[in-house]
Tab-separated table of C-alpha atoms and ligand atoms in Angstrom:
chain	number	residue	atom	x	y	z
A	37	MET	CA	-6.009	-16.926	-4.565
A	38	TYR	CA	-7.078	-14.328	-2.019
A	39	SER	CA	-10.345	-12.599	-1.245
A	40	GLU	CA	-10.535	-9.049	-2.636
A	41	LYS	CA	-13.372	-8.383	-0.197
A	42	ILE	CA	-11.044	-8.813	2.745
A	43	ALA	CA	-8.244	-6.684	1.281
A	44	GLY	CA	-10.595	-3.929	0.037
A	45	GLN	CA	-12.036	-3.211	3.508
A	46	PHE	CA	-8.642	-1.872	4.655
A	47	LEU	CA	-8.600	1.057	2.229
A	48	SER	CA	-9.134	4.429	3.860
A	49	SER	CA	-12.358	6.206	2.979
A	50	ARG	CA	-10.421	9.119	1.448
A	51	VAL	CA	-8.682	6.753	-0.950
A	52	ARG	CA	-11.855	4.841	-1.663
A	53	ASP	CA	-13.598	8.110	-2.623
A	54	ILE	CA	-11.052	8.895	-5.355
A	55	ARG	CA	-12.255	8.157	-8.846
A	56	PRO	CA	-9.718	6.583	-11.247
A	57	SER	CA	-8.081	9.125	-13.583
A	58	GLY	CA	-10.318	9.709	-16.605
A	59	ILE	CA	-7.253	10.293	-18.758
A	60	ARG	CA	-5.657	7.009	-17.723
A	61	ALA	CA	-8.922	5.170	-18.361
A	62	PHE	CA	-9.026	6.579	-21.890
A	63	PHE	CA	-5.317	5.924	-22.312
A	64	GLU	CA	-5.962	2.237	-21.641
A	65	ILE	CA	-8.782	2.207	-24.194
A	66	ASN	CA	-6.677	4.195	-26.677
A	67	ASN	CA	-3.761	1.903	-26.200
A	68	VAL	CA	-5.288	-0.678	-28.497
A	69	GLY	CA	-2.435	-0.346	-30.987
A	70	GLY	CA	-2.991	-1.085	-34.682
A	71	ASP	CA	-4.062	1.844	-36.772
A	72	THR	CA	-5.412	3.982	-33.897
A	73	ILE	CA	-3.801	7.394	-33.420
A	74	SER	CA	-3.991	8.662	-29.859
A	75	LEU	CA	-3.975	12.358	-29.015
A	76	GLY	CA	-4.972	11.331	-25.519
A	77	VAL	CA	-1.874	11.658	-23.387
A	78	GLY	CA	-0.103	14.960	-22.715
A	79	GLU	CA	3.413	13.938	-23.510
A	80	PRO	CA	5.999	15.230	-25.994
A	81	ASP	CA	6.566	12.869	-28.919
A	82	PHE	CA	10.270	13.799	-28.841
A	83	VAL	CA	12.855	11.626	-27.159
A	84	THR	CA	14.997	13.529	-24.617
A	85	PRO	CA	17.857	15.218	-26.567
A	86	GLU	CA	20.940	13.040	-26.949
A	87	LYS	CA	23.322	15.307	-25.048
A	88	VAL	CA	21.102	15.041	-21.997
A	89	ARG	CA	20.879	11.267	-22.247
A	90	GLU	CA	24.668	11.142	-22.605
A	91	ALA	CA	25.116	13.217	-19.435
A	92	CYS	CA	23.082	10.633	-17.556
A	93	ILE	CA	25.086	7.731	-18.979
A	94	GLN	CA	28.308	9.499	-17.980
A	95	ALA	CA	26.952	10.077	-14.463
A	96	LEU	CA	26.309	6.357	-14.151
A	97	ARG	CA	29.814	5.570	-15.409
A	98	ASP	CA	31.146	8.004	-12.788
A	99	GLY	CA	29.272	6.107	-10.104
A	100	LYS	CA	26.814	8.918	-9.234
A	101	THR	CA	24.462	6.451	-7.622
A	102	LYS	CA	23.958	7.903	-4.144
A	103	TYR	CA	21.290	10.155	-2.623
A	104	THR	CA	21.600	13.886	-3.156
A	105	SER	CA	20.681	16.462	-0.523
A	106	ASN	CA	16.944	16.251	0.286
A	107	LYS	CA	16.545	19.634	-1.399
A	108	GLY	CA	18.227	18.357	-4.568
A	109	LEU	CA	21.669	18.919	-6.102
A	110	MET	CA	22.976	22.360	-5.182
A	111	GLU	CA	24.255	22.983	-8.763
A	112	LEU	CA	20.769	22.232	-10.075
A	113	ARG	CA	19.127	24.591	-7.578
A	114	GLU	CA	21.622	27.317	-8.476
A	115	GLU	CA	20.936	26.832	-12.171
A	116	LEU	CA	17.165	26.839	-11.525
A	117	SER	CA	17.478	30.074	-9.579
A	118	ALA	CA	19.324	31.766	-12.456
A	119	TYR	CA	16.884	30.306	-14.992
A	120	TYR	CA	13.731	31.507	-13.187
A	121	ALA	CA	15.241	34.948	-12.663
A	122	SER	CA	16.229	35.408	-16.304
A	123	SER	CA	13.167	33.775	-17.865
A	124	PHE	CA	10.346	34.795	-15.522
A	125	ALA	CA	11.699	37.715	-13.473
A	126	VAL	CA	11.487	36.140	-10.019
A	127	THR	CA	14.625	35.414	-7.987
A	128	TYR	CA	14.807	32.569	-5.482
A	129	ASP	CA	17.577	31.692	-3.050
A	130	PRO	CA	18.870	28.233	-4.050
A	131	GLU	CA	19.593	27.356	-0.410
A	132	GLN	CA	16.240	28.251	1.204
A	133	GLU	CA	13.680	28.769	-1.511
A	134	ILE	CA	13.983	25.913	-4.025
A	135	ILE	CA	13.315	22.191	-3.663
A	136	VAL	CA	13.831	19.583	-6.391
A	137	THR	CA	11.022	17.014	-6.487
A	138	VAL	CA	9.993	13.782	-8.179
A	139	GLY	CA	8.290	15.448	-11.139
A	140	SER	CA	6.077	18.477	-10.731
A	141	SER	CA	3.479	15.941	-9.591
A	142	GLU	CA	5.265	15.499	-6.271
A	143	ALA	CA	5.604	19.271	-5.912
A	144	VAL	CA	1.816	19.680	-6.353
A	145	ASP	CA	1.231	17.078	-3.653
A	146	LEU	CA	3.769	18.616	-1.260
A	147	ALA	CA	2.482	22.149	-1.750
A	148	LEU	CA	-1.157	21.239	-1.180
A	149	ARG	CA	-0.247	19.026	1.776
A	150	ALA	CA	1.914	21.739	3.316
A	151	VAL	CA	-0.842	24.371	3.363
A	152	ILE	CA	-4.201	22.575	3.723
A	153	ASN	CA	-5.860	22.145	7.106
A	154	PRO	CA	-8.965	19.900	7.152
A	155	GLY	CA	-11.954	21.825	5.828
A	156	ASP	CA	-9.943	24.505	4.038
A	157	GLU	CA	-11.291	25.426	0.631
A	158	VAL	CA	-9.067	25.198	-2.423
A	159	LEU	CA	-10.234	27.349	-5.314
A	160	ILE	CA	-9.530	25.774	-8.702
A	161	PRO	CA	-10.411	27.374	-12.031
A	162	ALA	CA	-12.214	24.656	-13.999
A	163	PRO	CA	-11.779	22.939	-16.418
A	164	SER	CA	-8.480	22.032	-14.765
A	165	TYR	CA	-5.689	19.482	-14.626
A	166	ILE	CA	-7.059	16.262	-13.173
A	167	ALA	CA	-4.666	15.779	-10.220
A	168	TYR	CA	-5.600	18.839	-8.139
A	169	GLU	CA	-8.996	17.592	-7.013
A	170	PRO	CA	-7.999	14.118	-5.722
A	171	ILE	CA	-4.846	15.424	-4.016
A	172	THR	CA	-6.819	18.171	-2.268
A	173	HIS	CA	-9.340	15.568	-1.159
A	174	LEU	CA	-6.580	13.262	0.160
A	175	HIS	CA	-5.305	16.054	2.391
A	176	GLY	CA	-8.724	16.898	3.786
A	177	GLY	CA	-9.353	20.043	1.751
A	178	ASN	CA	-12.569	20.919	-0.067
A	179	ILE	CA	-12.537	21.823	-3.752
A	180	VAL	CA	-14.378	24.904	-4.925
A	181	GLU	CA	-14.428	25.158	-8.692
A	182	VAL	CA	-14.152	28.615	-10.230
A	183	GLU	CA	-15.947	28.735	-13.540
A	184	ALA	CA	-13.844	29.503	-16.612
A	185	LYS	CA	-15.811	29.988	-19.830
A	186	ASP	CA	-15.129	29.232	-23.478
A	187	GLU	CA	-16.379	32.684	-24.507
A	188	GLU	CA	-13.622	34.195	-22.300
A	189	GLN	CA	-10.944	31.839	-23.697
A	190	PHE	CA	-11.254	29.921	-20.417
A	191	LYS	CA	-9.442	32.685	-18.548
A	192	LEU	CA	-9.816	33.132	-14.818
A	193	THR	CA	-11.840	36.307	-14.236
A	194	PRO	CA	-12.048	38.409	-11.051
A	195	GLN	CA	-15.850	38.142	-11.162
A	196	ALA	CA	-15.792	34.330	-11.147
A	197	LEU	CA	-13.137	34.236	-8.438
A	198	GLN	CA	-15.001	36.720	-6.238
A	199	ALA	CA	-18.189	34.671	-6.585
A	200	ALA	CA	-16.401	31.506	-5.409
A	201	ILE	CA	-14.597	32.967	-2.369
A	202	THR	CA	-16.015	32.123	1.079
A	203	PRO	CA	-14.661	32.624	4.618
A	204	HIS	CA	-13.116	29.112	4.309
A	205	SER	CA	-11.130	29.899	1.139
A	206	LYS	CA	-7.418	29.458	1.703
A	207	VAL	CA	-5.691	28.318	-1.479
A	208	LEU	CA	-5.932	29.327	-5.129
A	209	MET	CA	-4.521	26.524	-7.281
A	210	ILE	CA	-3.726	27.787	-10.769
A	211	ASN	CA	-2.180	26.365	-13.914
A	212	TYR	CA	-1.313	28.667	-16.808
A	213	PRO	CA	-0.532	27.873	-19.572
A	214	CYS	CA	-3.445	25.570	-18.889
A	215	ASN	CA	-3.961	21.876	-19.314
A	216	PRO	CA	-6.533	21.174	-20.824
A	217	THR	CA	-7.495	24.493	-22.452
A	218	GLY	CA	-4.158	25.940	-23.632
A	219	THR	CA	-5.154	29.266	-22.030
A	220	VAL	CA	-2.490	31.834	-21.145
A	221	MET	CA	-3.053	34.719	-18.688
A	222	THR	CA	-1.519	38.145	-19.329
A	223	GLU	CA	-0.313	40.655	-16.735
A	224	GLN	CA	-3.455	42.710	-17.399
A	225	ASP	CA	-5.607	39.629	-16.748
A	226	TRP	CA	-3.809	39.013	-13.452
A	227	LEU	CA	-3.831	42.491	-11.899
A	228	PRO	CA	-7.461	42.599	-10.670
A	229	ILE	CA	-7.138	38.982	-9.536
A	230	VAL	CA	-4.010	39.793	-7.533
A	231	GLU	CA	-6.005	42.461	-5.686
A	232	LEU	CA	-8.604	39.872	-4.681
A	233	ILE	CA	-5.952	37.358	-3.641
A	234	ILE	CA	-4.334	39.870	-1.299
A	235	GLN	CA	-7.634	41.216	-0.013
A	236	HIS	CA	-8.779	37.687	0.932
A	237	ASN	CA	-5.337	36.570	2.153
A	238	LEU	CA	-5.107	33.547	-0.156
A	239	VAL	CA	-1.994	31.463	-0.750
A	240	VAL	CA	-1.392	30.649	-4.417
A	241	ILE	CA	0.019	27.429	-5.830
A	242	SER	CA	1.005	28.158	-9.406
A	243	ASP	CA	1.709	25.089	-11.537
A	244	GLU	CA	3.832	26.541	-14.347
A	245	VAL	CA	4.958	23.272	-15.921
A	246	TYR	CA	4.017	24.647	-19.389
A	247	ALA	CA	5.642	28.071	-18.821
A	248	GLU	CA	8.066	27.569	-21.706
A	249	LEU	CA	5.340	26.462	-24.073
A	250	THR	CA	3.767	29.724	-25.115
A	251	PHE	CA	3.244	30.878	-28.658
A	252	GLY	CA	3.501	34.558	-29.372
A	253	ARG	CA	3.448	35.937	-25.847
A	254	LYS	CA	5.707	35.230	-22.904
A	255	HIS	CA	4.490	33.492	-19.785
A	256	VAL	CA	3.847	35.823	-16.837
A	257	SER	CA	4.503	34.172	-13.492
A	258	ILE	CA	2.008	35.424	-10.920
A	259	ALA	CA	4.884	35.358	-8.376
A	260	ALA	CA	6.503	38.244	-10.291
A	261	LEU	CA	3.545	40.588	-9.666
A	262	PRO	CA	3.560	43.075	-6.781
A	263	GLY	CA	2.749	41.518	-3.407
A	264	MET	CA	2.612	37.975	-4.740
A	265	ARG	CA	6.051	36.477	-4.154
A	266	GLU	CA	5.487	36.031	-0.415
A	267	ARG	CA	2.212	34.164	-0.914
A	268	THR	CA	2.998	32.005	-3.955
A	269	ILE	CA	4.528	28.571	-4.432
A	270	VAL	CA	5.684	28.189	-8.038
A	271	ILE	CA	5.832	24.639	-9.379
A	272	SER	CA	7.458	23.454	-12.559
A	273	GLY	CA	9.429	20.599	-14.048
A	274	PHE	CA	11.367	19.179	-16.945
A	275	SER	CA	8.747	16.804	-18.354
A	276	LYS	CA	7.100	18.956	-20.955
A	277	ALA	CA	9.415	21.625	-22.397
A	278	PHE	CA	12.547	19.479	-22.114
A	279	ALA	CA	10.862	16.224	-23.225
A	280	MET	CA	11.768	14.441	-19.989
A	281	THR	CA	8.503	12.901	-18.753
A	282	GLY	CA	10.056	9.582	-17.737
A	283	TRP	CA	12.943	11.103	-15.780
A	284	ARG	CA	10.716	12.439	-13.009
A	285	VAL	CA	12.312	15.770	-12.131
A	286	GLY	CA	10.323	18.796	-11.032
A	287	TYR	CA	10.785	21.607	-8.547
A	288	ALA	CA	9.067	24.170	-6.376
A	289	CYS	CA	10.175	27.710	-5.567
A	290	GLY	CA	8.690	29.933	-2.913
A	291	PRO	CA	9.115	31.677	0.430
A	292	GLY	CA	11.557	29.807	2.700
A	293	GLU	CA	8.908	28.986	5.327
A	294	LEU	CA	6.684	27.229	2.798
A	295	ILE	CA	9.548	25.397	1.074
A	296	ALA	CA	10.792	24.253	4.508
A	297	GLY	CA	7.308	22.865	5.212
A	298	MET	CA	7.326	20.973	1.921
A	299	LEU	CA	10.832	19.694	2.656
A	300	LYS	CA	9.612	18.177	5.941
A	301	ILE	CA	7.244	15.933	3.978
A	302	HIS	CA	9.592	15.276	1.035
A	303	GLN	CA	12.460	14.100	3.251
A	304	TYR	CA	10.272	11.337	4.707
A	305	THR	CA	8.383	10.344	1.568
A	306	ALA	CA	10.825	10.703	-1.335
A	307	MET	CA	14.216	11.541	0.251
A	308	CYS	CA	15.343	13.092	-3.021
A	309	ALA	CA	14.586	13.063	-6.728
A	310	PRO	CA	16.609	10.436	-8.649
A	311	THR	CA	20.260	11.523	-8.695
A	312	ILE	CA	21.065	10.634	-12.309
A	313	ALA	CA	17.858	12.306	-13.461
A	314	GLN	CA	18.830	15.494	-11.586
A	315	ILE	CA	22.183	15.445	-13.381
A	316	ALA	CA	20.349	15.086	-16.703
A	317	ALA	CA	18.054	17.990	-15.774
A	318	LEU	CA	21.099	20.137	-15.002
A	319	GLU	CA	22.488	19.330	-18.449
A	320	SER	CA	19.128	20.374	-19.988
A	321	LEU	CA	19.320	23.775	-18.295
A	322	ARG	CA	22.961	24.353	-19.143
A	323	TYR	CA	23.127	23.037	-22.691
A	324	GLY	CA	19.615	22.033	-23.746
A	325	MET	CA	18.019	25.431	-24.449
A	326	THR	CA	18.499	25.288	-28.222
A	327	ALA	CA	16.975	21.808	-28.426
A	328	LYS	CA	14.062	23.017	-26.260
A	329	ASP	CA	13.471	26.041	-28.516
A	330	GLU	CA	13.460	23.818	-31.604
A	331	MET	CA	10.858	21.529	-30.040
A	332	ILE	CA	8.685	24.529	-29.120
A	333	ALA	CA	8.893	25.887	-32.673
A	334	SER	CA	7.774	22.481	-33.899
A	335	TYR	CA	4.769	22.420	-31.519
A	336	ASN	CA	3.787	25.830	-32.814
A	337	GLU	CA	3.736	24.578	-36.399
A	338	ARG	CA	1.541	21.646	-35.378
A	339	ARG	CA	-0.716	23.902	-33.289
A	340	LYS	CA	-1.450	26.179	-36.246
A	341	LEU	CA	-2.195	23.294	-38.595
A	342	PHE	CA	-4.316	21.404	-36.082
A	343	VAL	CA	-6.409	24.278	-34.704
A	344	ALA	CA	-7.140	25.609	-38.215
A	345	GLY	CA	-8.091	22.069	-39.252
A	346	LEU	CA	-10.486	21.618	-36.321
A	347	ASN	CA	-12.253	24.899	-37.034
A	348	ALA	CA	-12.502	24.006	-40.729
A	349	ILE	CA	-14.374	20.761	-39.996
A	350	GLY	CA	-16.866	22.435	-37.656
A	351	LEU	CA	-15.246	21.791	-34.286
A	352	ALA	CA	-15.009	25.362	-32.987
A	353	CYS	CA	-11.756	25.871	-31.122
A	354	HIS	CA	-10.457	29.056	-29.462
A	355	GLU	CA	-6.809	29.700	-30.149
A	356	PRO	CA	-4.724	27.940	-27.488
A	357	GLU	CA	-1.773	30.219	-26.733
A	358	GLY	CA	0.162	27.747	-24.623
A	359	ALA	CA	0.833	24.115	-23.609
A	360	PHE	CA	0.196	21.565	-26.383
A	361	TYR	CA	-3.538	21.031	-26.185
A	362	ALA	CA	-6.504	22.036	-28.314
A	363	PHE	CA	-9.863	22.066	-26.532
A	364	PRO	CA	-12.546	22.269	-29.226
A	365	SER	CA	-16.272	22.351	-28.621
A	366	ILE	CA	-18.225	19.331	-29.825
A	367	ALA	CA	-21.574	20.954	-28.992
A	368	SER	CA	-22.573	21.088	-32.689
A	369	THR	CA	-22.703	17.253	-32.784
A	370	GLY	CA	-25.339	16.996	-30.044
A	371	MET	CA	-23.285	14.256	-28.362
A	372	SER	CA	-21.877	14.241	-24.855
A	373	SER	CA	-18.077	14.446	-24.609
A	374	GLU	CA	-17.920	10.819	-23.595
A	375	GLN	CA	-20.171	9.614	-26.433
A	376	PHE	CA	-18.131	11.660	-28.903
A	377	ALA	CA	-14.784	10.352	-27.633
A	378	LEU	CA	-15.934	6.725	-27.598
A	379	ARG	CA	-17.461	6.891	-31.065
A	380	LEU	CA	-14.457	8.748	-32.468
A	381	LEU	CA	-12.226	6.016	-31.137
A	382	LYS	CA	-14.363	3.168	-32.416
A	383	GLU	CA	-15.422	4.592	-35.766
A	384	ALA	CA	-12.495	6.856	-36.715
A	385	LYS	CA	-9.672	5.290	-34.721
A	386	VAL	CA	-8.699	8.556	-33.067
A	387	GLY	CA	-8.170	8.807	-29.317
A	388	VAL	CA	-8.987	12.047	-27.458
A	389	VAL	CA	-9.997	12.811	-23.855
A	390	PRO	CA	-13.620	13.793	-23.125
A	391	GLY	CA	-13.762	17.219	-21.483
A	392	HIS	CA	-15.895	16.227	-18.497
A	393	VAL	CA	-12.902	14.511	-16.834
A	394	PHE	CA	-11.417	17.997	-16.296
A	395	GLY	CA	-14.291	19.069	-14.078
A	396	SER	CA	-17.361	21.195	-14.585
A	397	GLY	CA	-17.331	23.307	-17.697
A	398	GLY	CA	-15.423	20.584	-19.536
A	399	GLU	CA	-18.565	18.837	-20.757
A	400	GLY	CA	-19.158	19.645	-24.428
A	401	PHE	CA	-15.422	19.738	-25.216
A	402	ILE	CA	-12.645	17.283	-25.985
A	403	ARG	CA	-8.944	17.600	-25.266
A	404	CYS	CA	-6.557	16.782	-28.089
A	405	SER	CA	-2.811	16.784	-27.482
A	406	TYR	CA	-1.124	18.003	-30.672
A	407	ALA	CA	2.327	16.839	-29.536
A	408	ALA	CA	2.097	14.247	-32.319
A	409	SER	CA	3.797	14.185	-35.728
A	410	LEU	CA	2.445	16.438	-38.496
A	411	VAL	CA	1.722	13.313	-40.561
A	412	ASP	CA	-0.397	11.869	-37.748
A	413	LEU	CA	-2.144	15.201	-37.165
A	414	GLU	CA	-3.082	15.394	-40.847
A	415	LYS	CA	-4.422	11.844	-40.735
A	416	VAL	CA	-6.392	12.680	-37.573
A	417	LEU	CA	-7.966	15.723	-39.229
A	418	GLU	CA	-9.000	13.631	-42.262
A	419	ARG	CA	-10.506	10.977	-40.024
A	420	MET	CA	-12.309	13.541	-37.889
A	421	ALA	CA	-13.665	15.296	-40.991
A	422	ARG	CA	-15.110	12.004	-42.249
A	423	PHE	CA	-16.504	11.259	-38.790
A	424	MET	CA	-18.176	14.672	-38.630
A	425	GLN	CA	-19.772	14.123	-42.067
A	426	VAL	CA	-21.139	10.728	-41.023
A	427	THR	CA	-22.475	11.964	-37.672
A	428	GLN	CA	-24.214	14.876	-39.351
A	429	LEU	CA	-25.967	12.562	-41.827
A	430	VAL	CA	-27.443	10.404	-39.064
B	268	PLP	C1	-0.666	20.859	-15.442
B	268	PLP	C2	0.208	19.711	-15.132
B	268	PLP	N1	0.871	19.698	-13.977
B	268	PLP	C3	1.688	18.683	-13.647
B	268	PLP	C4	1.850	17.592	-14.502
B	268	PLP	C5	2.761	16.480	-14.071
B	268	PLP	O1	3.996	16.616	-14.679
B	268	PLP	P1	5.300	15.871	-14.154
B	268	PLP	O2	5.658	14.891	-15.222
B	268	PLP	O3	6.332	16.960	-14.024
B	268	PLP	O4	4.994	15.223	-12.863
B	268	PLP	C6	1.175	17.567	-15.717
B	268	PLP	C7	1.298	16.404	-16.626
B	268	PLP	O5	0.503	16.193	-17.516
B	268	PLP	C8	0.351	18.656	-16.044
B	268	PLP	O6	-0.313	18.702	-17.208
């Protein structure tokens, strides 16, 4: 036995200040097994396509067990460069402007760490993905939330951004298509925001990990808009669209100076992303596009069924145009997000994430990941409908 009191005193105050991930906490509760259906975790229900798994097995047989270059396999960077150019109209030099990372998570950490000086303000449209706030805090930055509203489909607006900018603002951290809201920004939405970004000399970190997952309109990378390439770090990865969460491969693209800064940190902390996983990612880009498109078509089918179902049972939900999340309002129940999520889990055996964990503006909403089977989604809707009837009788 050892004394936790003694060990605990050694933690740095920055680490001590970090709250545990609300999603993980709910994941643990949801993970009770049995008849519970969890829409809590943002992860494809598909297994990585077989061809990709086979490429990894072959790489192991071929003895590809050594480090790669710190920047990642050159073939992968070349393929990524061609992919970003053809899919999102921005071209990056594979030698100087792309780095392969351990998931997009590492890229978010590197990018924030590479640009934040203590006291710098990082503007984050909220509700937002849960990692940005603690990572900013760890690197000595201060979060400034930019309000995104349900009545504006949770889009970032120039008015809200302008209101949040101060002389200390340095970074705008964005994520579209958005986790948790499913919001997509169009070129028209971006143009007035781009003006503000340039006027206030902000650097943008654009987490585009859901860029492939849009339904009906194509993702617009902010880096493709005039004046933005030189002040934007684009982040993405293979976890979501290519069903590769456990492989841990992501990447960042941006101006050489910023990528070189990120590389300085990456070479000491990660060395390189796992070699066999990089080979699998390369296979996904070269031969996995059809499988990816089939998975996206399947998410779209589930999205339509699920969002229509939520609205039909009185949980008003704007149409999410991207990612695989629905973010309905639970205001009509009079409960807090946390009360709703806990009762739904206990009484209806459905796991969701209460909106408040995604920052201000998330209270009054729940996040449901619809990357679950149609059968499970139908069961969830039935259970939620019953739950709504019971709560409205009380
Ligand atoms: C917006 C966003 N960024 C980054 C990540 C992390 O993804 P990865 O598995 O590539 O680290 C997630 C995962 O949920 C996410 O939703």
